[in-house]
PDB file of C-alpha atoms in Angstrom:
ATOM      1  CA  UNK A 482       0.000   0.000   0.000  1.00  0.00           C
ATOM      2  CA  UNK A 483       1.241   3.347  -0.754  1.00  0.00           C
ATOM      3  CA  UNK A 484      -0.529   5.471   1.539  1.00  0.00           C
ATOM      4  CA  UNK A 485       2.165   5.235   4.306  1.00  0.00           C
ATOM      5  CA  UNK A 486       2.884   8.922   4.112  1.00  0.00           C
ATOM      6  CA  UNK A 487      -0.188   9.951   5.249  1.00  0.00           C
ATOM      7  CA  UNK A 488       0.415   8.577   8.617  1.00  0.00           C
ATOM      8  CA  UNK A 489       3.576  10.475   9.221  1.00  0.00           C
ATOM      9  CA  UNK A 490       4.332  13.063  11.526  1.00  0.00           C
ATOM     10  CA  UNK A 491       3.324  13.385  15.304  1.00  0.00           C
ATOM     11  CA  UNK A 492      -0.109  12.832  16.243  1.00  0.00           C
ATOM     12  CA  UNK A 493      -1.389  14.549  19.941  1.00  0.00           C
ATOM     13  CA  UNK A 494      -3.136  12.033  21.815  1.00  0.00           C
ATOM     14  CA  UNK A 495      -6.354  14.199  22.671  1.00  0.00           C
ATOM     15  CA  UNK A 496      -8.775  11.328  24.130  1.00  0.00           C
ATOM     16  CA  UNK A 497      -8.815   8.076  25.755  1.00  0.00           C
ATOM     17  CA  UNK A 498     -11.377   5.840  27.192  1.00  0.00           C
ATOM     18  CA  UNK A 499      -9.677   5.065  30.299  1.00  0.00           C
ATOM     19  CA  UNK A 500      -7.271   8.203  31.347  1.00  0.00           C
ATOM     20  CA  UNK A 501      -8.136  11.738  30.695  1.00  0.00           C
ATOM     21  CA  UNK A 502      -5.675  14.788  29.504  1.00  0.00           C
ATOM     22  CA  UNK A 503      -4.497  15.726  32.116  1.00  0.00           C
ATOM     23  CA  UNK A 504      -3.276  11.974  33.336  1.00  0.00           C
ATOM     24  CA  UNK A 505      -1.970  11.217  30.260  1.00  0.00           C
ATOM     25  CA  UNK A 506       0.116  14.502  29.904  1.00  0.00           C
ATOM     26  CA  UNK A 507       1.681  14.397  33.665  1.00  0.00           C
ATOM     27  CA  UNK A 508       5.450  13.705  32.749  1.00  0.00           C
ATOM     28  CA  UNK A 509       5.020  14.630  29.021  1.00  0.00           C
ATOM     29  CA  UNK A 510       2.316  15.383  26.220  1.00  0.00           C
ATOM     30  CA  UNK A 511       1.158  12.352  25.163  1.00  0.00           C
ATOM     31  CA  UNK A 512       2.035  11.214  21.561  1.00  0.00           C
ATOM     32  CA  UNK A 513       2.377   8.837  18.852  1.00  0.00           C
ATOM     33  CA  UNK A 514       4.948   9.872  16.128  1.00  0.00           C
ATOM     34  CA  UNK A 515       5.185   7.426  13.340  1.00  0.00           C
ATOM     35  CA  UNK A 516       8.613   7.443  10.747  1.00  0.00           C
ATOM     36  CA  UNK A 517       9.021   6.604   7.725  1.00  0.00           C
ATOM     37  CA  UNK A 518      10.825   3.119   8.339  1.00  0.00           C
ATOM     38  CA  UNK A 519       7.601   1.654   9.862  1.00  0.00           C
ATOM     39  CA  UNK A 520       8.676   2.352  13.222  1.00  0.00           C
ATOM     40  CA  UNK A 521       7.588   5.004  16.060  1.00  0.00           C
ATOM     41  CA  UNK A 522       6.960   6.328  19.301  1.00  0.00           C
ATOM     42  CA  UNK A 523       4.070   6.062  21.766  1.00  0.00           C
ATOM     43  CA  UNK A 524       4.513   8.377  25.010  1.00  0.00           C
ATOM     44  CA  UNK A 525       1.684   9.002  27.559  1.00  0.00           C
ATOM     45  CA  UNK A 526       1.452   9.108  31.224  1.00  0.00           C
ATOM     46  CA  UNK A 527       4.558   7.504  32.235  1.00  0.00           C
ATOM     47  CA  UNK A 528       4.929   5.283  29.126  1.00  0.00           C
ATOM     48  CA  UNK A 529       7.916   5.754  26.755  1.00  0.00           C
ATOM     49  CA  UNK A 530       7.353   2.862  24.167  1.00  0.00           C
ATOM     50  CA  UNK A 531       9.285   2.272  20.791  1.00  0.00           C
ATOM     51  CA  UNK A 532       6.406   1.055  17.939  1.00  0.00           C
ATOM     52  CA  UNK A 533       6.925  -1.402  14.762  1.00  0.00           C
ATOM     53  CA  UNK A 534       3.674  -0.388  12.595  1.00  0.00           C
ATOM     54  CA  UNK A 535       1.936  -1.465   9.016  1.00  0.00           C
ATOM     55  CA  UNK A 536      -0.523   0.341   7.099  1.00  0.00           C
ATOM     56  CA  UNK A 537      -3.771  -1.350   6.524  1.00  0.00           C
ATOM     57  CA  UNK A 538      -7.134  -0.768   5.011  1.00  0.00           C
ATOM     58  CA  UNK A 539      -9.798  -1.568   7.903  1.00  0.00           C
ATOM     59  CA  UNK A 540     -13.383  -1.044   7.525  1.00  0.00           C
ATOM     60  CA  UNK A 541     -12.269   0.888   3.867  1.00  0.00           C
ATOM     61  CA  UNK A 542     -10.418   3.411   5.291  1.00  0.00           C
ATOM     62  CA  UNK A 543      -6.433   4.063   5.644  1.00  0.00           C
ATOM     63  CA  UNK A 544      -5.206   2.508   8.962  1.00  0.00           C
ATOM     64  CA  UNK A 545      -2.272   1.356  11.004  1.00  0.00           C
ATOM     65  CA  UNK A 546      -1.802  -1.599  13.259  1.00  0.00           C
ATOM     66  CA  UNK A 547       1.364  -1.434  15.257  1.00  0.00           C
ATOM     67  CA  UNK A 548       2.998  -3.697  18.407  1.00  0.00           C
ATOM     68  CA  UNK A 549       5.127  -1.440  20.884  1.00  0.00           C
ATOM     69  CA  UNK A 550       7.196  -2.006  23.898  1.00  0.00           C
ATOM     70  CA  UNK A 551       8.831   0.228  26.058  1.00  0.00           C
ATOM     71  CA  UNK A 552       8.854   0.982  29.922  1.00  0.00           C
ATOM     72  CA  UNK A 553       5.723   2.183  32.245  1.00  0.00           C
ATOM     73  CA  UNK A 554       7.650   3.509  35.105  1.00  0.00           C
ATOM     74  CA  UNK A 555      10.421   1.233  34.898  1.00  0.00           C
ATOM     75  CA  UNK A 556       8.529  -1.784  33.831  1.00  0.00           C
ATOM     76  CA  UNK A 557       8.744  -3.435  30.645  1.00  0.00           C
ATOM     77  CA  UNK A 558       5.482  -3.020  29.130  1.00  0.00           C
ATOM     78  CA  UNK A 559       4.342  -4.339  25.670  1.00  0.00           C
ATOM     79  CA  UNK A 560       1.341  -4.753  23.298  1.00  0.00           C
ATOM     80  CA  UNK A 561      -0.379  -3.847  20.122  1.00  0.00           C
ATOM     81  CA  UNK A 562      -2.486  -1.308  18.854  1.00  0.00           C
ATOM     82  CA  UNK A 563      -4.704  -0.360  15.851  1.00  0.00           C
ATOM     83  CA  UNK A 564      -5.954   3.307  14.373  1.00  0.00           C
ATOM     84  CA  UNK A 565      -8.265   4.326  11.526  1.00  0.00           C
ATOM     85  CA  UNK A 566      -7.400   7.594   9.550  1.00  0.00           C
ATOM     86  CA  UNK A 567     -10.974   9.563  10.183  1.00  0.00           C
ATOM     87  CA  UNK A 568     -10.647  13.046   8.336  1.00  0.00           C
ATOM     88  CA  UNK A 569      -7.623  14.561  10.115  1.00  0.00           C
ATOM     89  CA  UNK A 570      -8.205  12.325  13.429  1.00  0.00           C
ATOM     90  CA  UNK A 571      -6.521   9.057  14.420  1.00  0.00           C
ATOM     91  CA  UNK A 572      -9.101   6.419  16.191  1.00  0.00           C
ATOM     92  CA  UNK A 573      -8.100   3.480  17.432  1.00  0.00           C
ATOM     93  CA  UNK A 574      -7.522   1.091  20.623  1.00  0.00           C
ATOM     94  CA  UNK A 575      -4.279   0.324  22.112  1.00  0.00           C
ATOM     95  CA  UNK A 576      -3.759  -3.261  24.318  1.00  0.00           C
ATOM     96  CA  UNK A 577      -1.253  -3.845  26.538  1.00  0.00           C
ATOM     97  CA  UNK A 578      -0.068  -7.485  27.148  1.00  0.00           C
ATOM     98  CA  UNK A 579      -1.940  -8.826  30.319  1.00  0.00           C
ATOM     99  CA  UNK A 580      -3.103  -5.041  31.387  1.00  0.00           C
ATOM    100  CA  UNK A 581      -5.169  -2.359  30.058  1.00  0.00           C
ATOM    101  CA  UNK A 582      -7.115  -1.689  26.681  1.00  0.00           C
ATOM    102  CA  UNK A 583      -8.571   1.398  25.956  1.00  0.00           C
ATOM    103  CA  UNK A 584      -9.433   3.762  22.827  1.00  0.00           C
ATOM    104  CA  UNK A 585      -7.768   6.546  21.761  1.00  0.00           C
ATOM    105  CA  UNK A 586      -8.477  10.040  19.344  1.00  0.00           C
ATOM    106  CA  UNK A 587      -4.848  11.674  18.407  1.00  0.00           C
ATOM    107  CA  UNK A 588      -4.776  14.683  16.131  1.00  0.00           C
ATOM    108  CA  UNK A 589      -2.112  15.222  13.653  1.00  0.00           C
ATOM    109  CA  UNK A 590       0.617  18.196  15.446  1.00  0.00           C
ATOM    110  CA  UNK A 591       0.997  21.143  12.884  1.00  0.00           C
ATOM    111  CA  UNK A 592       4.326  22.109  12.347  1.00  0.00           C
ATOM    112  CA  UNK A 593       5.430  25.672  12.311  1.00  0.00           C
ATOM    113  CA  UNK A 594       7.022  27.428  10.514  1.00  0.00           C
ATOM    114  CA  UNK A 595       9.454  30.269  11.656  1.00  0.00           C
ATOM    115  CA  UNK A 596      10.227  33.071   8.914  1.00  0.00           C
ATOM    116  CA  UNK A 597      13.991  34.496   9.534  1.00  0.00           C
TER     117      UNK A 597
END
């Protein structure tokens, strides 16, 4: 599939089922950046986790499913994830290995610009 570039960039994590913004942006604002290599980043709360990702086509419409691992305050954590392109909006779930699922809404992160 050739729509990988539409995923990348950093996406704000906005919305989750289970914690809300202010949780998930206590040590830094939660994200999910996505390269071009297929891998990424997922960081919310105190999770720093490094992501290997595909792009799909679920339910007809441009998507990613990715497995991460990384630490959750020291702990290894691990798991897998999905997310739907919706408009300019990421939707998806995220499921960590013998712990938590919940959804999630992330927003793409506009870039700026600085005129010298």
């Amino acid at each position: 599939m050739t729509t990988t570039n539409i995923f990348l960039g950093n996406w704000r994590i906005v919305e989750t089922e289970l914690w809300d913004l202010d949780a998930l942006d206590v040590f830094t604002p939660a994200r999910l950046s996505l390269s071009a290599k297929h891998e990424g980043q997922l960081a919310f709360i105190a999770v720093e986790a490094q992501l290997d990702y595909r792009v799909v086509v679920r339910d007809g419409l441009p998507a990613i499913e990715f497995s991460f691992e990384g630490f959750d305050e020291g702990d290894q954590v691990m798991g897998r994830g999905w997310a739907v392109l919706e408009g300019e909006r990421l939707r998806g779930r995220l499921f960590f290995h013998h712990g938590d699922d919940s959804s999630f809404v992330a927003e793409r992160e506009q870039t700026r610009h600085v005129k010298e």
